[in-house]
Amino acid sequence: MKQDKSKVAQPFISLLLLIACLGILSLFNSRLDVWGLQTKPIEPFSEILLSGAVSKAPLPGSIINDSIIAKDSMAFAMRRLDPTNIVDFKKGSTTTLASFFESLKATKQGKGQTRIAYFGDSMIEGDLISQDLRALMQDEFGGNGVGYVPITSIVSYFRKSIKHKFKGWTTYKFFSQKPERHGLGISGYGFVPTDIQDFKYSDKTSNSWVKYSAPSSKHLDRFYNTKLIYGKGSKHNSVIINNKQYLLDGKAEVNQITHVNDNDSLVVDAYFKCKKPMDIYGFSFESERGVLVDNYSFRGNSGLPNYRVKKAIYSGTNTCLNYDLIILQYGLNALNPNTTTYSWYRIGMTKVINHIKESFPGVSILLISVGDKGYNKNGKFQTDPSAPLLLATQKRLAKDNELAFWSLYDAMGGYGSMVKWVEGDTVYAKKDYAHFNHRGASRVGKMLFEKLLSEYKDYYKSYATN
């Protein structure tokens, strides 16, 4: 006997209607009040999202994968299911990246700068990842210049986005002892000229100097405006930048000098003539308009030491450079295959995030997770078992602090992806199964740009009015 096709299909239609209703309710993060008792939000897809977010590791607590696009749209519901998208954990209907997107739009219209501070460990050392993000941003929104560069660098030989030589400096950093009178700059480094003497003002020689040369790269092949960022100064101290002398007599915690280069210079050299020791932090090379991405890499940094940079230094540097987005990419130096909990990291980084929020009020923050890392077990590489655990902790950090979040782990391909990046036909990472090579870093920079650009475009489709 033949079955009625409509009766056979009826259960499936009912199930689809139920899923659709639950999906619509979830868009509003609905709570119900019954006789004074409040139910939990209706989140029918949360278990799916959690199980797909981090494979082969339990997640501590419920994590909701919200998209930055409008939270009452069907596009939002679909975007929630893709763990490679940028996630917005700001409560309510607005996005945590709104101020950054507004600045980008103004910059695209030729109205000033949009500036990104990219903090990270050795994964971004030598301007890796950030140099590709910068180039693509400047292609899309305009701008020229490499942005902030420190006075000295242990990877100056390795960096491609600027040529850099220096001599005559004492370097202080997170993990070294420093005199009480000296401080650390925004990058976690401070630099003091070693050539301290009673210079004559007309004397243009000094044994404490730095020289920057432009590479033959698009957006970077000329120096436009040059800014020197330095600490408290003295009327007895000065610097000669491309044969023009400036007093270093600033009274604030962070001060700046702007030197306008003649005829778009190919070289910037600076000779420091100091009678008294003082902190010099770095130079910034920038056009008046467009996007700038400043690389603040620090080898071996888990992110926790950033708390040691004084709020006055962070906020003072922000006064000079005016940031619109802060990117935090840490985690590699917290991984350990024997670690089973990252509560200590969550507590420490919560302190760091609050420190940064208070120092950069109103600035958007994007937290980028640890990537996949290989672990040699019995002669065979596989994912370090602590990587998924740290990823879950970082996602929790973003949720608790209402940040934007991007899972580099998932963007790479998830569990076992680092092995593929090292051993695949195209090699994207080094044999340590932890760091990207230039090709891999470029791939990550492009992925990050595409995700940011996608969210920017969706933001204006969903929120903004022309």
Short mmCIF file of C-alpha atoms in Angstrom, two decimals:
data_model
loop_
_atom_site.label_atom_id
_atom_site.label_comp_id
_atom_site.label_asym_id
_atom_site.label_seq_id
_atom_site.Cartn_x
_atom_site.Cartn_y
_atom_site.Cartn_z
CA MET A 1 0.00 0.00 0.00
CA LYS A 2 1.35 3.43 -0.96
CA GLN A 3 2.05 5.97 1.74
CA ASP A 4 0.75 9.50 1.49
CA LYS A 5 3.83 11.55 0.57
CA SER A 6 2.54 14.55 2.49
CA LYS A 7 2.31 12.47 5.69
CA VAL A 8 5.87 11.18 5.22
CA ALA A 9 7.22 14.70 4.77
CA GLN A 10 5.17 16.18 7.62
CA PRO A 11 7.60 15.30 10.48
CA PHE A 12 10.51 16.79 8.56
CA ILE A 13 8.60 19.99 7.81
CA SER A 14 7.65 20.28 11.49
CA LEU A 15 11.27 19.79 12.53
CA LEU A 16 12.47 22.47 10.10
CA LEU A 17 9.81 24.89 11.37
CA LEU A 18 10.88 24.21 14.98
CA ILE A 19 14.55 24.84 14.16
CA ALA A 20 13.63 28.07 12.36
CA CYS A 21 11.58 29.29 15.33
CA LEU A 22 14.37 28.49 17.77
CA GLY A 23 16.87 30.23 15.49
CA ILE A 24 14.74 33.38 15.38
CA LEU A 25 14.36 33.35 19.17
CA SER A 26 18.10 32.92 19.59
CA LEU A 27 18.75 36.08 17.58
CA PHE A 28 17.16 38.10 20.36
CA ASN A 29 19.08 36.31 23.14
CA SER A 30 15.60 35.82 24.65
CA ARG A 31 14.89 35.43 28.36
CA LEU A 32 11.44 34.63 29.72
CA ASP A 33 10.07 35.83 33.05
CA VAL A 34 7.69 33.36 34.70
CA TRP A 35 6.30 34.19 38.21
CA GLY A 36 9.41 36.25 38.98
CA LEU A 37 11.84 33.61 37.76
CA GLN A 38 14.03 34.34 34.74
CA THR A 39 14.99 31.63 32.28
CA LYS A 40 18.34 31.34 30.55
CA PRO A 41 18.67 32.78 27.02
CA ILE A 42 17.39 30.48 24.31
CA GLU A 43 20.55 29.30 22.50
CA PRO A 44 19.63 26.21 20.48
CA PHE A 45 22.85 26.21 18.46
CA SER A 46 25.29 26.77 21.29
CA GLU A 47 26.29 23.12 21.60
CA ILE A 48 26.94 22.91 17.86
CA LEU A 49 29.04 26.06 18.01
CA LEU A 50 31.05 24.86 20.95
CA SER A 51 31.74 21.42 19.57
CA GLY A 52 32.92 22.89 16.28
CA ALA A 53 35.00 25.66 17.80
CA VAL A 54 37.69 23.50 19.42
CA SER A 55 38.04 19.87 18.46
CA LYS A 56 39.43 17.14 20.73
CA ALA A 57 39.33 19.29 23.89
CA PRO A 58 36.61 20.23 26.39
CA LEU A 59 35.58 23.87 26.64
CA PRO A 60 35.12 25.47 30.04
CA GLY A 61 31.65 26.92 30.06
CA SER A 62 29.30 28.10 27.35
CA ILE A 63 30.72 30.38 24.67
CA ILE A 64 28.44 32.14 22.21
CA ASN A 65 29.94 32.79 18.78
CA ASP A 66 28.35 36.13 17.87
CA SER A 67 29.08 37.81 14.56
CA ILE A 68 29.80 41.50 14.24
CA ILE A 69 27.03 41.97 11.68
CA ALA A 70 23.60 43.05 12.89
CA LYS A 71 22.42 40.69 15.58
CA ASP A 72 18.82 40.60 14.39
CA SER A 73 19.63 39.40 10.85
CA MET A 74 19.52 35.96 9.25
CA ALA A 75 23.07 36.60 7.98
CA PHE A 76 24.09 36.82 11.62
CA ALA A 77 22.61 33.42 12.35
CA MET A 78 24.51 31.85 9.48
CA ARG A 79 27.79 33.57 10.37
CA ARG A 80 27.62 32.16 13.89
CA LEU A 81 28.23 28.69 12.51
CA ASP A 82 31.62 29.53 10.95
CA PRO A 83 34.43 29.55 13.58
CA THR A 84 36.84 31.30 11.18
CA ASN A 85 34.84 34.54 11.27
CA ILE A 86 35.60 37.42 13.58
CA VAL A 87 33.41 37.18 16.67
CA ASP A 88 31.82 40.12 18.45
CA PHE A 89 31.27 39.65 22.18
CA LYS A 90 29.92 43.11 22.93
CA LYS A 91 26.56 42.88 24.64
CA GLY A 92 23.55 44.42 22.96
CA SER A 93 23.00 45.24 19.31
CA THR A 94 26.08 47.39 18.68
CA THR A 95 29.52 46.17 17.66
CA THR A 96 32.76 46.53 19.58
CA LEU A 97 34.55 47.51 16.35
CA ALA A 98 32.14 50.35 15.49
CA SER A 99 34.59 53.18 16.23
CA PHE A 100 37.29 51.47 14.16
CA PHE A 101 34.92 51.03 11.22
CA GLU A 102 33.78 54.65 11.45
CA SER A 103 37.40 55.77 11.32
CA LEU A 104 38.08 53.52 8.31
CA LYS A 105 35.18 55.05 6.43
CA ALA A 106 36.40 58.58 7.13
CA THR A 107 39.91 57.59 6.06
CA LYS A 108 38.63 56.10 2.81
CA GLN A 109 37.01 59.48 2.16
CA GLY A 110 40.38 61.18 2.64
CA LYS A 111 39.69 62.47 6.17
CA GLY A 112 42.74 61.73 8.29
CA GLN A 113 44.33 58.55 9.60
CA THR A 114 43.18 55.22 10.96
CA ARG A 115 45.84 53.67 13.19
CA ILE A 116 46.24 50.10 14.41
CA ALA A 117 48.53 48.97 17.23
CA TYR A 118 49.43 45.32 16.61
CA PHE A 119 50.85 43.73 19.80
CA GLY A 120 52.28 40.23 19.71
CA ASP A 121 55.11 37.82 20.39
CA SER A 122 57.61 36.23 17.99
CA MET A 123 54.74 35.27 15.66
CA ILE A 124 54.75 38.89 14.39
CA GLU A 125 58.46 39.55 14.90
CA GLY A 126 60.15 41.31 12.01
CA ASP A 127 56.76 42.79 11.00
CA LEU A 128 55.43 39.38 9.98
CA ILE A 129 51.64 39.29 9.46
CA SER A 130 51.36 43.01 10.26
CA GLN A 131 53.29 44.04 7.13
CA ASP A 132 50.79 42.21 4.92
CA LEU A 133 47.81 43.57 6.86
CA ARG A 134 49.30 47.06 6.48
CA ALA A 135 49.90 46.74 2.74
CA LEU A 136 46.38 45.48 2.06
CA MET A 137 44.81 48.12 4.30
CA GLN A 138 46.75 50.86 2.53
CA ASP A 139 45.73 49.47 -0.86
CA GLU A 140 42.09 49.58 0.19
CA PHE A 141 41.91 52.73 2.32
CA GLY A 142 45.01 54.71 1.34
CA GLY A 143 48.11 55.70 3.23
CA ASN A 144 51.88 55.35 3.18
CA GLY A 145 54.49 54.53 5.77
CA VAL A 146 55.60 51.67 7.97
CA GLY A 147 54.45 53.37 11.19
CA TYR A 148 56.27 52.90 14.48
CA VAL A 149 59.80 51.44 14.52
CA PRO A 150 61.92 51.05 17.70
CA ILE A 151 65.37 52.60 18.12
CA THR A 152 67.15 49.23 18.10
CA SER A 153 65.91 45.77 17.15
CA ILE A 154 67.24 42.23 17.40
CA VAL A 155 65.55 41.43 14.07
CA SER A 156 66.60 44.46 12.03
CA TYR A 157 68.52 42.13 9.69
CA PHE A 158 65.35 40.07 9.17
CA ARG A 159 62.74 42.78 8.69
CA LYS A 160 61.82 43.59 5.08
CA SER A 161 59.54 46.59 5.59
CA ILE A 162 62.36 48.96 6.59
CA LYS A 163 66.17 48.98 6.59
CA HIS A 164 67.52 49.81 10.01
CA LYS A 165 70.98 50.52 11.50
CA PHE A 166 71.94 51.90 14.92
CA LYS A 167 74.80 52.37 17.37
CA GLY A 168 75.39 53.65 20.89
CA TRP A 169 72.32 52.58 22.88
CA THR A 170 71.49 50.89 26.17
CA THR A 171 68.30 48.83 25.83
CA TYR A 172 65.87 48.10 28.68
CA LYS A 173 62.99 45.66 28.30
CA PHE A 174 60.38 43.60 30.14
CA PHE A 175 62.71 40.88 31.33
CA SER A 176 65.77 42.96 32.28
CA GLN A 177 66.71 45.12 35.25
CA LYS A 178 66.48 48.86 34.70
CA PRO A 179 67.26 51.92 36.82
CA GLU A 180 64.27 53.43 38.60
CA ARG A 181 64.54 56.69 36.63
CA HIS A 182 64.04 54.90 33.29
CA GLY A 183 60.81 53.46 31.93
CA LEU A 184 59.51 51.15 29.22
CA GLY A 185 57.80 52.48 26.14
CA ILE A 186 54.62 51.17 24.52
CA SER A 187 56.57 48.34 22.88
CA GLY A 188 57.96 47.02 26.17
CA TYR A 189 61.36 48.51 25.33
CA GLY A 190 63.17 51.67 26.38
CA PHE A 191 66.37 53.04 24.81
CA VAL A 192 68.94 55.37 26.41
CA PRO A 193 71.79 57.03 24.49
CA THR A 194 75.18 55.83 25.74
CA ASP A 195 77.00 58.90 24.38
CA ILE A 196 76.30 61.30 27.26
CA GLN A 197 78.49 64.40 27.19
CA ASP A 198 78.41 68.18 27.17
CA PHE A 199 77.88 68.72 23.46
CA LYS A 200 78.17 72.12 21.89
CA TYR A 201 74.93 73.04 20.19
CA SER A 202 76.68 73.54 16.85
CA ASP A 203 78.40 70.13 17.06
CA LYS A 204 76.54 67.73 14.76
CA THR A 205 78.38 64.54 15.70
CA SER A 206 77.30 61.89 18.18
CA ASN A 207 78.07 58.25 18.86
CA SER A 208 74.40 57.52 19.63
CA TRP A 209 72.60 57.39 16.33
CA VAL A 210 70.01 55.55 14.25
CA LYS A 211 69.51 55.35 10.50
CA TYR A 212 66.43 54.18 8.60
CA SER A 213 66.31 53.52 4.85
CA ALA A 214 63.20 52.96 2.77
CA PRO A 215 62.80 49.62 0.96
CA SER A 216 61.64 49.43 -2.65
CA SER A 217 58.12 48.41 -1.66
CA LYS A 218 54.77 49.96 -2.48
CA HIS A 219 53.62 52.44 0.20
CA LEU A 220 57.05 52.21 1.92
CA ASP A 221 59.52 53.51 -0.67
CA ARG A 222 59.53 57.09 0.65
CA PHE A 223 59.56 58.74 4.07
CA TYR A 224 56.90 61.40 4.50
CA ASN A 225 56.38 62.73 8.02
CA THR A 226 58.74 61.46 10.71
CA LYS A 227 57.70 61.47 14.38
CA LEU A 228 60.11 60.90 17.25
CA ILE A 229 58.49 59.50 20.41
CA TYR A 230 60.46 60.09 23.61
CA GLY A 231 60.18 60.38 27.39
CA LYS A 232 60.76 63.30 29.75
CA GLY A 233 63.47 65.51 28.33
CA SER A 234 65.88 68.27 29.22
CA LYS A 235 66.84 71.61 27.69
CA HIS A 236 70.39 70.22 27.54
CA ASN A 237 69.39 67.39 25.18
CA SER A 238 68.73 67.54 21.45
CA VAL A 239 68.49 65.45 18.29
CA ILE A 240 69.52 66.18 14.72
CA ILE A 241 67.09 64.61 12.22
CA ASN A 242 68.28 64.86 8.62
CA ASN A 243 70.45 67.90 9.49
CA LYS A 244 67.69 69.72 11.38
CA GLN A 245 68.15 70.10 15.13
CA TYR A 246 65.39 69.85 17.75
CA LEU A 247 65.45 70.26 21.52
CA LEU A 248 64.35 67.22 23.51
CA ASP A 249 62.81 69.25 26.32
CA GLY A 250 59.34 67.67 26.60
CA LYS A 251 57.83 67.64 30.08
CA ALA A 252 55.18 64.91 29.64
CA GLU A 253 55.65 61.18 30.21
CA VAL A 254 55.55 60.79 26.42
CA ASN A 255 56.43 63.54 23.95
CA GLN A 256 56.77 63.83 20.20
CA ILE A 257 58.66 65.80 17.58
CA THR A 258 57.35 65.89 14.00
CA HIS A 259 59.88 66.31 11.24
CA VAL A 260 58.54 66.91 7.73
CA ASN A 261 60.92 65.29 5.28
CA ASP A 262 61.99 67.26 2.23
CA ASN A 263 61.18 65.82 -1.19
CA ASP A 264 59.95 62.51 0.22
CA SER A 265 63.28 61.35 1.66
CA LEU A 266 64.69 57.86 1.09
CA VAL A 267 66.76 57.99 4.30
CA VAL A 268 66.17 59.32 7.82
CA ASP A 269 69.13 59.57 10.18
CA ALA A 270 69.13 60.93 13.70
CA TYR A 271 72.05 61.84 15.99
CA PHE A 272 71.29 62.27 19.68
CA LYS A 273 73.24 64.88 21.61
CA CYS A 274 72.46 64.41 25.28
CA LYS A 275 74.08 65.91 28.34
CA LYS A 276 71.69 63.96 30.60
CA PRO A 277 70.36 60.38 30.22
CA MET A 278 66.79 60.13 28.92
CA ASP A 279 64.37 57.59 27.45
CA ILE A 280 63.95 57.45 23.69
CA TYR A 281 61.21 55.10 22.44
CA GLY A 282 61.07 55.09 18.64
CA PHE A 283 60.22 56.77 15.36
CA SER A 284 57.05 56.69 13.30
CA PHE A 285 57.08 57.08 9.53
CA GLU A 286 53.71 58.06 8.17
CA SER A 287 51.64 59.98 5.66
CA GLU A 288 49.10 62.51 6.89
CA ARG A 289 46.19 60.38 5.66
CA GLY A 290 45.49 56.69 5.35
CA VAL A 291 45.91 53.56 7.44
CA LEU A 292 48.95 52.89 9.63
CA VAL A 293 49.77 49.59 11.34
CA ASP A 294 52.37 49.70 14.12
CA ASN A 295 54.14 46.43 14.92
CA TYR A 296 54.85 45.95 18.65
CA SER A 297 56.44 42.51 18.75
CA PHE A 298 58.25 41.12 21.76
CA ARG A 299 59.92 37.73 21.64
CA GLY A 300 58.98 35.39 24.50
CA ASN A 301 56.04 37.53 25.67
CA SER A 302 52.92 35.65 26.80
CA GLY A 303 50.99 38.93 26.99
CA LEU A 304 51.07 39.07 30.79
CA PRO A 305 54.15 41.37 31.04
CA ASN A 306 52.25 44.15 29.18
CA TYR A 307 50.86 45.16 32.55
CA ARG A 308 54.34 46.51 33.41
CA VAL A 309 54.00 49.35 30.92
CA LYS A 310 52.64 52.28 32.91
CA LYS A 311 49.22 53.63 32.01
CA ALA A 312 50.79 57.06 31.58
CA ILE A 313 53.09 55.64 28.88
CA TYR A 314 50.26 53.88 27.06
CA SER A 315 47.91 56.86 27.24
CA GLY A 316 50.69 59.34 26.47
CA THR A 317 51.69 57.41 23.35
CA ASN A 318 48.04 57.24 22.35
CA THR A 319 47.83 61.03 22.66
CA CYS A 320 50.69 61.27 20.17
CA LEU A 321 49.66 58.53 17.73
CA ASN A 322 45.86 58.29 18.23
CA TYR A 323 44.89 54.63 17.88
CA ASP A 324 41.59 53.29 16.52
CA LEU A 325 42.19 49.56 16.93
CA ILE A 326 44.38 47.47 19.23
CA ILE A 327 45.18 43.91 18.19
CA LEU A 328 46.46 41.48 20.83
CA GLN A 329 48.01 38.25 19.51
CA TYR A 330 49.61 36.13 22.21
CA GLY A 331 49.59 32.59 23.53
CA LEU A 332 52.50 30.73 21.94
CA ASN A 333 54.69 31.29 25.02
CA ALA A 334 51.96 30.03 27.36
CA LEU A 335 51.63 26.65 25.64
CA ASN A 336 52.87 23.57 27.46
CA PRO A 337 51.73 20.02 26.65
CA ASN A 338 51.60 19.23 30.37
CA THR A 339 49.25 22.13 31.19
CA THR A 340 45.67 21.12 31.93
CA THR A 341 44.19 24.47 32.99
CA TYR A 342 44.68 28.08 32.01
CA SER A 343 42.82 29.79 34.84
CA TRP A 344 46.07 31.56 35.79
CA TYR A 345 46.36 32.92 32.25
CA ARG A 346 42.74 34.08 32.24
CA ILE A 347 43.26 35.97 35.51
CA GLY A 348 46.52 37.56 34.35
CA MET A 349 45.27 38.59 30.91
CA THR A 350 42.05 39.99 32.36
CA LYS A 351 44.27 42.33 34.36
CA VAL A 352 46.21 43.24 31.20
CA ILE A 353 43.06 43.86 29.15
CA ASN A 354 41.59 46.14 31.82
CA HIS A 355 44.94 47.96 31.99
CA ILE A 356 44.84 48.53 28.22
CA LYS A 357 41.17 49.55 28.21
CA GLU A 358 41.82 52.18 30.86
CA SER A 359 44.89 53.44 28.99
CA PHE A 360 43.18 53.57 25.57
CA PRO A 361 39.60 54.58 26.39
CA GLY A 362 37.13 53.99 23.58
CA VAL A 363 39.62 52.19 21.33
CA SER A 364 38.38 48.97 19.71
CA ILE A 365 40.21 45.78 20.73
CA LEU A 366 40.57 42.58 18.71
CA LEU A 367 41.95 39.51 20.47
CA ILE A 368 43.59 36.94 18.18
CA SER A 369 43.95 33.44 19.54
CA VAL A 370 46.97 31.18 19.57
CA GLY A 371 47.43 29.24 16.36
CA ASP A 372 47.92 25.53 16.10
CA LYS A 373 51.29 24.26 17.34
CA GLY A 374 52.94 20.93 16.65
CA TYR A 375 53.91 18.57 19.45
CA ASN A 376 56.28 15.63 18.99
CA LYS A 377 54.72 12.55 20.53
CA ASN A 378 56.57 9.28 20.03
CA GLY A 379 58.35 10.64 16.96
CA LYS A 380 55.19 11.96 15.28
CA PHE A 381 53.96 15.56 15.27
CA GLN A 382 50.39 16.36 16.24
CA THR A 383 48.58 19.28 17.87
CA ASP A 384 49.96 20.31 21.25
CA PRO A 385 47.18 19.20 23.65
CA SER A 386 47.35 22.55 25.46
CA ALA A 387 46.56 24.59 22.32
CA PRO A 388 42.79 23.87 22.25
CA LEU A 389 42.62 24.54 26.01
CA LEU A 390 44.31 27.92 25.63
CA LEU A 391 42.08 28.75 22.68
CA ALA A 392 39.00 28.14 24.84
CA THR A 393 40.48 30.36 27.58
CA GLN A 394 41.20 33.17 25.12
CA LYS A 395 37.70 32.95 23.74
CA ARG A 396 36.38 33.18 27.28
CA LEU A 397 38.60 36.24 27.85
CA ALA A 398 37.11 37.94 24.81
CA LYS A 399 33.57 37.12 25.92
CA ASP A 400 34.06 38.26 29.51
CA ASN A 401 35.68 41.53 28.42
CA GLU A 402 33.35 42.17 25.43
CA LEU A 403 36.12 42.18 22.82
CA ALA A 404 36.21 41.17 19.19
CA PHE A 405 37.81 37.77 18.70
CA TRP A 406 39.43 35.89 15.82
CA SER A 407 40.45 32.25 16.11
CA LEU A 408 43.77 31.86 14.31
CA TYR A 409 43.64 28.19 15.32
CA ASP A 410 40.45 27.64 13.32
CA ALA A 411 41.56 29.89 10.46
CA MET A 412 44.64 27.69 10.03
CA GLY A 413 42.40 24.62 9.76
CA GLY A 414 42.04 23.51 13.37
CA TYR A 415 43.43 20.35 14.90
CA GLY A 416 46.52 19.07 13.09
CA SER A 417 46.77 22.09 10.78
CA MET A 418 50.32 23.09 11.76
CA VAL A 419 51.59 19.70 10.60
CA LYS A 420 49.98 20.38 7.22
CA TRP A 421 51.47 23.88 7.09
CA VAL A 422 54.94 22.42 7.68
CA GLU A 423 54.74 19.19 5.70
CA GLY A 424 52.37 20.11 2.85
CA ASP A 425 53.32 20.62 -0.78
CA THR A 426 53.47 24.37 -0.07
CA VAL A 427 55.42 25.05 3.12
CA TYR A 428 53.89 27.79 5.28
CA ALA A 429 55.67 27.23 8.60
CA LYS A 430 59.07 26.41 10.03
CA LYS A 431 60.34 23.04 11.19
CA ASP A 432 59.80 24.02 14.82
CA TYR A 433 56.07 23.46 14.13
CA ALA A 434 55.34 26.75 15.91
CA HIS A 435 56.28 29.74 13.72
CA PHE A 436 55.19 30.79 10.25
CA ASN A 437 57.67 31.47 7.49
CA HIS A 438 57.24 34.58 5.33
CA ARG A 439 54.81 32.79 3.03
CA GLY A 440 52.70 31.56 5.93
CA ALA A 441 52.71 34.92 7.69
CA SER A 442 51.61 36.57 4.46
CA ARG A 443 48.75 34.07 4.20
CA VAL A 444 47.63 34.86 7.76
CA GLY A 445 47.88 38.62 7.16
CA LYS A 446 45.70 38.28 4.09
CA MET A 447 43.12 36.14 5.94
CA LEU A 448 42.95 38.69 8.76
CA PHE A 449 42.51 41.56 6.30
CA GLU A 450 39.74 39.74 4.44
CA LYS A 451 37.87 39.01 7.67
CA LEU A 452 38.16 42.63 8.85
CA LEU A 453 37.10 43.96 5.45
CA SER A 454 34.13 41.58 5.34
CA GLU A 455 32.97 42.72 8.77
CA TYR A 456 33.50 46.38 7.79
CA LYS A 457 31.32 45.98 4.71
CA ASP A 458 28.63 44.07 6.61
CA TYR A 459 28.67 46.72 9.33
CA TYR A 460 27.70 49.38 6.83
CA LYS A 461 25.07 47.15 5.25
CA SER A 462 23.47 46.50 8.64
CA TYR A 463 24.04 49.61 10.75
CA ALA A 464 25.25 52.67 8.96
CA THR A 465 23.27 55.16 6.93
CA ASN A 466 24.87 56.84 3.93
#
